[in-house]
PDB file of C-alpha atoms in Angstrom:
ATOM      1  CA  MET A   2     -16.188 -10.729  13.250  1.00  0.00           C
ATOM      2  CA  SER A   3     -18.502  -8.573  11.377  1.00  0.00           C
ATOM      3  CA  ALA A   4     -19.128  -5.356  14.242  1.00  0.00           C
ATOM      4  CA  THR A   5     -15.139  -5.916  13.662  1.00  0.00           C
ATOM      5  CA  GLY A   6     -14.047  -6.076  10.370  1.00  0.00           C
ATOM      6  CA  ASP A   7     -16.568  -3.379   8.914  1.00  0.00           C
ATOM      7  CA  VAL A   8     -14.490  -1.001  12.228  1.00  0.00           C
ATOM      8  CA  LEU A   9     -10.129  -1.728  11.288  1.00  0.00           C
ATOM      9  CA  PHE A  10     -11.711  -1.393   7.219  1.00  0.00           C
ATOM     10  CA  ARG A  11     -13.491   1.731   8.010  1.00  0.00           C
ATOM     11  CA  TRP A  12     -10.376   3.008  10.172  1.00  0.00           C
ATOM     12  CA  ARG A  13      -7.852   0.583   7.951  1.00  0.00           C
ATOM     13  CA  SER A  14      -5.597   4.117   6.798  1.00  0.00           C
ATOM     14  CA  TRP A  15      -5.869   5.152  10.050  1.00  0.00           C
ATOM     15  CA  LEU A  16      -4.800   2.379  12.486  1.00  0.00           C
ATOM     16  CA  PRO A  17      -1.038   1.882  10.223  1.00  0.00           C
ATOM     17  CA  LEU A  18      -0.203   5.060  11.845  1.00  0.00           C
ATOM     18  CA  LEU A  19      -0.467   3.003  15.169  1.00  0.00           C
ATOM     19  CA  LEU A  20       3.060   0.606  15.279  1.00  0.00           C
ATOM     20  CA  LEU A  21       4.709   4.872  14.489  1.00  0.00           C
ATOM     21  CA  PRO A  22       5.909   4.615  18.108  1.00  0.00           C
ATOM     22  CA  ILE A  23       7.866   1.393  17.702  1.00  0.00           C
ATOM     23  CA  PHE A  24       9.468   2.652  13.825  1.00  0.00           C
ATOM     24  CA  LEU A  25      10.761   5.752  15.226  1.00  0.00           C
ATOM     25  CA  ALA A  26      12.333   3.541  18.878  1.00  0.00           C
ATOM     26  CA  THR A  27      14.344   1.172  16.253  1.00  0.00           C
ATOM     27  CA  PHE A  28      16.505   4.434  15.024  1.00  0.00           C
ATOM     28  CA  THR A  29      17.736   4.471  18.779  1.00  0.00           C
ATOM     29  CA  GLY A  30      21.661   4.177  18.708  1.00  0.00           C
ATOM     30  CA  ALA A  31      21.430   3.758  14.643  1.00  0.00           C
ATOM     31  CA  SER A  32      24.527   3.826  12.734  1.00  0.00           C
ATOM     32  CA  TYR A  33      25.325   3.335   8.864  1.00  0.00           C
ATOM     33  CA  PRO A  34      26.102  -0.042   7.398  1.00  0.00           C
ATOM     34  CA  ARG A  35      30.308  -0.518   8.018  1.00  0.00           C
ATOM     35  CA  GLY A  36      29.610   3.613   8.658  1.00  0.00           C
ATOM     36  CA  SER A  37      29.272   3.188   5.198  1.00  0.00           C
ATOM     37  CA  HIS A  38      26.631   6.490   4.168  1.00  0.00           C
ATOM     38  CA  ARG A  39      26.549   4.774   0.498  1.00  0.00           C
ATOM     39  CA  LEU A  40      25.426   1.752   1.828  1.00  0.00           C
ATOM     40  CA  ASP A  41      23.709   2.802   3.657  1.00  0.00           C
ATOM     41  CA  LEU A  42      21.454   5.047   0.523  1.00  0.00           C
ATOM     42  CA  LEU A  43      21.921   1.354  -1.474  1.00  0.00           C
ATOM     43  CA  TRP A  44      20.116  -0.143   1.631  1.00  0.00           C
ATOM     44  CA  GLU A  45      17.307   1.890   1.502  1.00  0.00           C
ATOM     45  CA  GLY A  46      17.370   1.833  -2.474  1.00  0.00           C
ATOM     46  CA  SER A  47      16.798  -2.186  -1.627  1.00  0.00           C
ATOM     47  CA  CYS A  48      13.512  -1.081   0.914  1.00  0.00           C
ATOM     48  CA  LEU A  49      12.518   1.363  -1.263  1.00  0.00           C
ATOM     49  CA  LEU A  50      12.185  -0.658  -4.136  1.00  0.00           C
ATOM     50  CA  VAL A  51      10.212  -2.834  -1.801  1.00  0.00           C
ATOM     51  CA  SER A  52       7.127  -0.690  -1.393  1.00  0.00           C
ATOM     52  CA  VAL A  53       7.105   0.577  -5.222  1.00  0.00           C
ATOM     53  CA  MET A  54       6.826  -2.829  -5.935  1.00  0.00           C
ATOM     54  CA  GLY A  55       3.510  -2.465  -3.407  1.00  0.00           C
ATOM     55  CA  MET A  56       2.045  -0.172  -4.788  1.00  0.00           C
ATOM     56  CA  ALA A  57       2.725  -0.901  -8.839  1.00  0.00           C
ATOM     57  CA  VAL A  58       0.250  -3.878  -7.504  1.00  0.00           C
ATOM     58  CA  ARG A  59      -2.443  -1.150  -6.217  1.00  0.00           C
ATOM     59  CA  VAL A  60      -1.105   0.782  -9.768  1.00  0.00           C
ATOM     60  CA  PHE A  61      -2.178  -2.252 -12.120  1.00  0.00           C
ATOM     61  CA  THR A  62      -5.368  -3.356  -9.795  1.00  0.00           C
ATOM     62  CA  ALA A  63      -6.332  -0.132  -9.706  1.00  0.00           C
ATOM     63  CA  GLY A  64      -5.097   0.631 -13.251  1.00  0.00           C
ATOM     64  CA  THR A  65      -7.493  -2.758 -14.637  1.00  0.00           C
ATOM     65  CA  ALA A  66     -10.599  -2.368 -11.914  1.00  0.00           C
ATOM     66  CA  PRO A  67     -13.847  -1.111 -13.172  1.00  0.00           C
ATOM     67  CA  ARG A  68     -15.869   1.909 -11.801  1.00  0.00           C
ATOM     68  CA  GLY A  69     -17.893   0.124  -8.609  1.00  0.00           C
ATOM     69  CA  THR A  70     -15.507  -1.605  -6.999  1.00  0.00           C
ATOM     70  CA  SER A  71     -13.987  -0.702  -3.181  1.00  0.00           C
ATOM     71  CA  GLY A  72     -11.037   1.463  -3.247  1.00  0.00           C
ATOM     72  CA  ARG A  73     -10.283   4.039  -0.708  1.00  0.00           C
ATOM     73  CA  ASN A  74     -13.898   4.346  -0.081  1.00  0.00           C
ATOM     74  CA  THR A  75     -14.293   3.886   4.121  1.00  0.00           C
ATOM     75  CA  ARG A  76     -18.089   4.216   4.664  1.00  0.00           C
ATOM     76  CA  ALA A  77     -19.275   1.059   4.030  1.00  0.00           C
ATOM     77  CA  GLN A  78     -18.723  -2.175   1.560  1.00  0.00           C
ATOM     78  CA  LYS A  79     -19.610  -1.735  -2.415  1.00  0.00           C
ATOM     79  CA  ALA A  80     -19.103  -4.062  -5.225  1.00  0.00           C
ATOM     80  CA  ALA A  81     -21.532  -2.982  -8.610  1.00  0.00           C
ATOM     81  CA  LEU A  82     -19.934  -6.754 -10.262  1.00  0.00           C
ATOM     82  CA  LEU A  83     -17.137  -8.623  -8.746  1.00  0.00           C
ATOM     83  CA  SER A  84     -13.429  -8.785 -10.177  1.00  0.00           C
ATOM     84  CA  THR A  85     -11.729 -12.235 -11.235  1.00  0.00           C
ATOM     85  CA  THR A  86      -9.886 -11.383 -13.580  1.00  0.00           C
ATOM     86  CA  GLY A  87      -6.145  -9.619 -13.988  1.00  0.00           C
ATOM     87  CA  ALA A  88      -4.773  -9.441 -10.563  1.00  0.00           C
ATOM     88  CA  TYR A  89      -8.227 -11.061  -9.157  1.00  0.00           C
ATOM     89  CA  SER A  90      -7.151 -13.905 -11.052  1.00  0.00           C
ATOM     90  CA  LEU A  91      -3.785 -14.677  -9.208  1.00  0.00           C
ATOM     91  CA  VAL A  92      -5.393 -13.355  -5.149  1.00  0.00           C
ATOM     92  CA  ARG A  93      -8.453 -11.990  -3.939  1.00  0.00           C
ATOM     93  CA  HIS A  94      -7.487  -9.435  -1.810  1.00  0.00           C
ATOM     94  CA  PRO A  95      -4.520  -7.938  -4.902  1.00  0.00           C
ATOM     95  CA  LEU A  96      -4.622  -4.029  -2.881  1.00  0.00           C
ATOM     96  CA  TYR A  97      -3.987  -5.338   0.705  1.00  0.00           C
ATOM     97  CA  LEU A  98      -0.647  -7.355  -0.971  1.00  0.00           C
ATOM     98  CA  GLY A  99      -0.398  -4.250  -1.725  1.00  0.00           C
ATOM     99  CA  ASN A 100       0.067  -2.822   1.213  1.00  0.00           C
ATOM    100  CA  PHE A 101       2.089  -5.494   3.307  1.00  0.00           C
ATOM    101  CA  LEU A 102       5.064  -4.901   0.230  1.00  0.00           C
ATOM    102  CA  ILE A 103       4.900  -1.223   1.575  1.00  0.00           C
ATOM    103  CA  ALA A 104       4.910  -1.602   4.404  1.00  0.00           C
ATOM    104  CA  LEU A 105       7.628  -4.331   4.142  1.00  0.00           C
ATOM    105  CA  GLY A 106       9.817  -1.991   2.369  1.00  0.00           C
ATOM    106  CA  MET A 107       9.209   0.569   4.804  1.00  0.00           C
ATOM    107  CA  SER A 108      10.263  -1.638   7.864  1.00  0.00           C
ATOM    108  CA  LEU A 109      13.681  -2.852   6.323  1.00  0.00           C
ATOM    109  CA  PHE A 110      14.566   0.421   6.295  1.00  0.00           C
ATOM    110  CA  SER A 111      15.193   0.087   9.868  1.00  0.00           C
ATOM    111  CA  ARG A 112      18.081  -3.488   9.211  1.00  0.00           C
ATOM    112  CA  THR A 113      16.548  -5.033  12.707  1.00  0.00           C
ATOM    113  CA  TRP A 114      15.099  -8.049  12.201  1.00  0.00           C
ATOM    114  CA  PHE A 115      11.678  -7.378  14.535  1.00  0.00           C
ATOM    115  CA  LEU A 116      10.177  -4.435  13.087  1.00  0.00           C
ATOM    116  CA  PRO A 117       9.651  -6.341   9.738  1.00  0.00           C
ATOM    117  CA  LEU A 118       8.048  -9.303  11.548  1.00  0.00           C
ATOM    118  CA  ILE A 119       6.157  -6.946  13.862  1.00  0.00           C
ATOM    119  CA  VAL A 120       4.952  -5.662  11.041  1.00  0.00           C
ATOM    120  CA  SER A 121       4.523  -8.430   8.656  1.00  0.00           C
ATOM    121  CA  LEU A 122       2.619 -10.185  12.028  1.00  0.00           C
ATOM    122  CA  ALA A 123       0.306  -7.415  12.205  1.00  0.00           C
ATOM    123  CA  ALA A 124      -0.800  -7.480   8.764  1.00  0.00           C
ATOM    124  CA  LEU A 125      -1.418 -10.829   9.325  1.00  0.00           C
ATOM    125  CA  LEU A 126      -4.170  -9.935  12.052  1.00  0.00           C
ATOM    126  CA  TYR A 127      -4.557  -6.694  10.664  1.00  0.00           C
ATOM    127  CA  TYR A 128      -6.145  -7.252   6.908  1.00  0.00           C
ATOM    128  CA  GLU A 129      -7.281 -10.773   7.631  1.00  0.00           C
ATOM    129  CA  ARG A 130     -10.281  -9.272   9.785  1.00  0.00           C
ATOM    130  CA  ILE A 131     -10.649  -7.464   6.803  1.00  0.00           C
ATOM    131  CA  ALA A 132     -10.539  -9.560   4.455  1.00  0.00           C
ATOM    132  CA  ALA A 133     -12.475 -12.069   6.320  1.00  0.00           C
ATOM    133  CA  ARG A 134     -15.384  -8.831   6.179  1.00  0.00           C
ATOM    134  CA  GLU A 135     -15.010  -8.457   2.405  1.00  0.00           C
ATOM    135  CA  GLU A 136     -15.608 -11.722   1.934  1.00  0.00           C
ATOM    136  CA  GLN A 137     -18.557 -11.816   4.334  1.00  0.00           C
ATOM    137  CA  PHE A 138     -19.990  -9.098   2.165  1.00  0.00           C
ATOM    138  CA  LEU A 139     -19.881 -10.846  -1.526  1.00  0.00           C
ATOM    139  CA  ASP A 140     -20.977 -13.316  -0.978  1.00  0.00           C
ATOM    140  CA  ALA A 141     -24.091 -12.198   0.297  1.00  0.00           C
ATOM    141  CA  GLN A 142     -24.354  -9.812  -2.703  1.00  0.00           C
ATOM    142  CA  PHE A 143     -22.809 -12.972  -5.344  1.00  0.00           C
ATOM    143  CA  GLY A 144     -23.409 -16.072  -3.781  1.00  0.00           C
ATOM    144  CA  GLU A 145     -22.401 -18.388  -5.822  1.00  0.00           C
ATOM    145  CA  ALA A 146     -20.131 -16.604  -8.538  1.00  0.00           C
ATOM    146  CA  PHE A 147     -18.108 -15.539  -5.403  1.00  0.00           C
ATOM    147  CA  ARG A 148     -17.155 -18.726  -3.702  1.00  0.00           C
ATOM    148  CA  ALA A 149     -16.612 -20.371  -7.383  1.00  0.00           C
ATOM    149  CA  TRP A 150     -13.907 -17.798  -7.257  1.00  0.00           C
ATOM    150  CA  ALA A 151     -12.477 -18.191  -3.643  1.00  0.00           C
ATOM    151  CA  ALA A 152     -11.645 -21.505  -3.985  1.00  0.00           C
ATOM    152  CA  ARG A 153     -10.201 -21.149  -7.032  1.00  0.00           C
ATOM    153  CA  VAL A 154      -7.678 -18.094  -6.496  1.00  0.00           C
ATOM    154  CA  PRO A 155      -5.195 -17.813  -2.645  1.00  0.00           C
ATOM    155  CA  ALA A 156      -6.262 -15.444  -0.179  1.00  0.00           C
ATOM    156  CA  VAL A 157      -2.726 -13.264  -0.466  1.00  0.00           C
ATOM    157  CA  VAL A 158      -0.518 -16.000  -2.151  1.00  0.00           C
ATOM    158  CA  PRO A 159      -0.567 -15.332  -5.793  1.00  0.00           C
ATOM    159  CA  HIS A 160      -1.282 -18.351  -7.760  1.00  0.00           C
ATOM    160  CA  LEU A 161       0.488 -18.297 -11.967  1.00  0.00           C
ATOM    161  CA  ARG A 162      -0.633 -19.593 -13.156  1.00  0.00           C
ATOM    162  CA  GLY A 163      -3.822 -18.641 -12.512  1.00  0.00           C
ATOM    163  CA  TRP A 164      -3.526 -15.941 -14.364  1.00  0.00           C
ATOM    164  CA  GLN A 165      -6.528 -14.387 -16.311  1.00  0.00           C
ATOM    165  CA  PRO A 166      -5.996 -11.051 -18.675  1.00  0.00           C
ATOM    166  CA  PRO A 167      -8.618  -8.327 -17.154  1.00  0.00           C
ATOM    167  CA  ALA A 168     -11.617  -7.905 -18.931  1.00  0.00           C
ATOM    168  CA  LEU A 169     -10.553  -4.157 -18.558  1.00  0.00           C
ATOM    169  CA  PRO A 170      -7.155  -2.877 -20.412  1.00  0.00           C
ATOM    170  CA  PHE A 171      -4.849  -1.348 -17.821  1.00  0.00           C
ATOM    171  CA  SER A 172      -5.577   3.808 -18.163  1.00  0.00           C
ATOM    172  CA  TRP A 173      -3.343   5.167 -16.208  1.00  0.00           C
ATOM    173  CA  ALA A 174      -5.510   7.476 -15.945  1.00  0.00           C
ATOM    174  CA  ARG A 175      -8.395   5.171 -13.847  1.00  0.00           C
ATOM    175  CA  ALA A 176      -4.829   4.391 -12.244  1.00  0.00           C
ATOM    176  CA  LEU A 177      -3.579   7.607 -10.428  1.00  0.00           C
ATOM    177  CA  ASP A 178      -6.698   8.937 -10.323  1.00  0.00           C
ATOM    178  CA  ARG A 179      -6.757   5.902  -7.735  1.00  0.00           C
ATOM    179  CA  GLU A 180      -3.386   5.954  -6.062  1.00  0.00           C
ATOM    180  CA  PHE A 181      -1.528   9.071  -5.948  1.00  0.00           C
ATOM    181  CA  TYR A 182      -2.974   9.340  -2.271  1.00  0.00           C
ATOM    182  CA  ALA A 183      -0.882   6.387  -1.527  1.00  0.00           C
ATOM    183  CA  ILE A 184       2.255   7.541  -4.509  1.00  0.00           C
ATOM    184  CA  ALA A 185       3.205   9.441  -2.877  1.00  0.00           C
ATOM    185  CA  GLU A 186       3.157   8.888   0.569  1.00  0.00           C
ATOM    186  CA  ILE A 187       6.082   6.930   0.029  1.00  0.00           C
ATOM    187  CA  ALA A 188       8.068   9.243  -1.374  1.00  0.00           C
ATOM    188  CA  VAL A 189       7.019  11.433   1.701  1.00  0.00           C
ATOM    189  CA  ALA A 190       7.570   8.438   4.436  1.00  0.00           C
ATOM    190  CA  PHE A 191      10.841   7.606   2.956  1.00  0.00           C
ATOM    191  CA  PHE A 192      12.054  11.443   3.409  1.00  0.00           C
ATOM    192  CA  VAL A 193      10.926  11.433   6.629  1.00  0.00           C
ATOM    193  CA  LEU A 194      12.900   7.755   7.347  1.00  0.00           C
ATOM    194  CA  ASP A 195      15.680   9.111   6.620  1.00  0.00           C
ATOM    195  CA  ILE A 196      15.721  12.122   7.663  1.00  0.00           C
ATOM    196  CA  LEU A 197      15.212  10.807  11.135  1.00  0.00           C
ATOM    197  CA  GLU A 198      17.802   7.847  10.705  1.00  0.00           C
ATOM    198  CA  ASP A 199      20.144  10.724   9.876  1.00  0.00           C
ATOM    199  CA  TRP A 200      19.650  12.446  13.010  1.00  0.00           C
ATOM    200  CA  SER A 201      19.767   9.347  14.998  1.00  0.00           C
ATOM    201  CA  VAL A 202      23.518   8.724  13.794  1.00  0.00           C
ATOM    202  CA  GLU A 203      24.839  11.890  13.036  1.00  0.00           C
ATOM    203  CA  HIS A 204      23.015  14.109  16.430  1.00  0.00           C
ATOM    204  CA  ARG A 205      21.322  16.573  13.003  1.00  0.00           C
ATOM    205  CA  PHE A 206      19.037  18.222  11.081  1.00  0.00           C
ATOM    206  CA  GLU A 207      20.509  16.876   7.402  1.00  0.00           C
ATOM    207  CA  LEU A 208      18.234  16.712   3.844  1.00  0.00           C
ATOM    208  CA  ASP A 209      19.758  13.578   1.241  1.00  0.00           C
ATOM    209  CA  PRO A 210      19.548  15.094  -2.005  1.00  0.00           C
ATOM    210  CA  VAL A 211      18.099  12.541  -3.102  1.00  0.00           C
ATOM    211  CA  TRP A 212      15.402  12.041  -0.852  1.00  0.00           C
ATOM    212  CA  THR A 213      14.332  15.237  -0.919  1.00  0.00           C
ATOM    213  CA  THR A 214      14.128  15.119  -4.649  1.00  0.00           C
ATOM    214  CA  VAL A 215      12.771  12.191  -4.160  1.00  0.00           C
ATOM    215  CA  ALA A 216       9.375  13.759  -1.752  1.00  0.00           C
ATOM    216  CA  ILE A 217       9.518  17.121  -3.501  1.00  0.00           C
ATOM    217  CA  ALA A 218       8.379  15.309  -7.137  1.00  0.00           C
ATOM    218  CA  GLY A 219       5.903  13.688  -4.733  1.00  0.00           C
ATOM    219  CA  ALA A 220       3.662  16.742  -3.258  1.00  0.00           C
ATOM    220  CA  LEU A 221       4.471  17.828  -6.930  1.00  0.00           C
ATOM    221  CA  PHE A 222       2.537  14.901  -8.549  1.00  0.00           C
ATOM    222  CA  PHE A 223       0.711  15.139  -5.268  1.00  0.00           C
ATOM    223  CA  ALA A 224      -0.897  18.179  -6.110  1.00  0.00           C
ATOM    224  CA  VAL A 225      -1.001  17.551  -9.761  1.00  0.00           C
ATOM    225  CA  MET A 226      -3.183  14.909  -9.146  1.00  0.00           C
ATOM    226  CA  TRP A 227      -5.365  16.925  -6.177  1.00  0.00           C
ATOM    227  CA  SER A 228      -5.862  19.884  -9.227  1.00  0.00           C
ATOM    228  CA  ARG A 229      -6.938  17.786 -11.266  1.00  0.00           C
ATOM    229  CA  LYS A 230      -9.026  15.910  -9.491  1.00  0.00           C
ATOM    230  CA  LYS A 231     -11.313  18.827  -8.052  1.00  0.00           C
ATOM    231  CA  LEU A 232     -11.270  20.983 -11.552  1.00  0.00           C
ATOM    232  CA  GLY A 233     -12.442  17.034 -12.745  1.00  0.00           C
ATOM    233  CA  ARG A 234     -15.668  17.629 -10.248  1.00  0.00           C
ATOM    234  CA  ARG A 235     -16.559  20.717 -11.133  1.00  0.00           C
ATOM    235  CA  ALA A 236     -16.308  20.201 -14.437  1.00  0.00           C
ATOM    236  CA  SER A 237     -18.864  17.719 -14.245  1.00  0.00           C
ATOM    237  CA  ARG A 238     -21.286  18.990 -12.161  1.00  0.00           C
TER     238      ARG A 238
END
């Protein structure tokens, strides 16, 4: 379990791409709901909303989590302290819950029953291994404090009555610094999904103005945040 969890943890940002062929296959023979492009856009907006909910979970978690906790690192587990307040008072793995909602929103885009099911099952198997390895690490690192927290907080289904205010106030700077990659990825992913769907339905390349605007905004946001982060690192040297 330890070796498998370490491998999945290290490559967790890339392994979901293995589902890409299934995503592409769902657009074969696609059609707009009731033949209406407007209804299709409403459905796509609803799918985006699900993914935005997942992104909101990640942003809130990142914006209230202290530095020294595991984030986008992939080389090894790390935790200078145990986070038990804020999002971590509701669920032990809020970032993975956010990831699941993001992926679920994208899978619903296809309007098929089987793709969301496949994504849900894959996420269950995938994150269960990673989460088990992380908790093994936290148990060794924090001992009884971790076990007491794990006993009262569920793994992925939030227990709202267990809410405890975060130890740190929410910081937009901290949140966006950690999550700007994911925000931009969502914007571009939905843009690409819409192109693929329109190509399958209308057999021609078309740029929807709504999703093109979303993608451009996401790309500009990424460029600004990436430049800001790089300049900040240079200034701190």
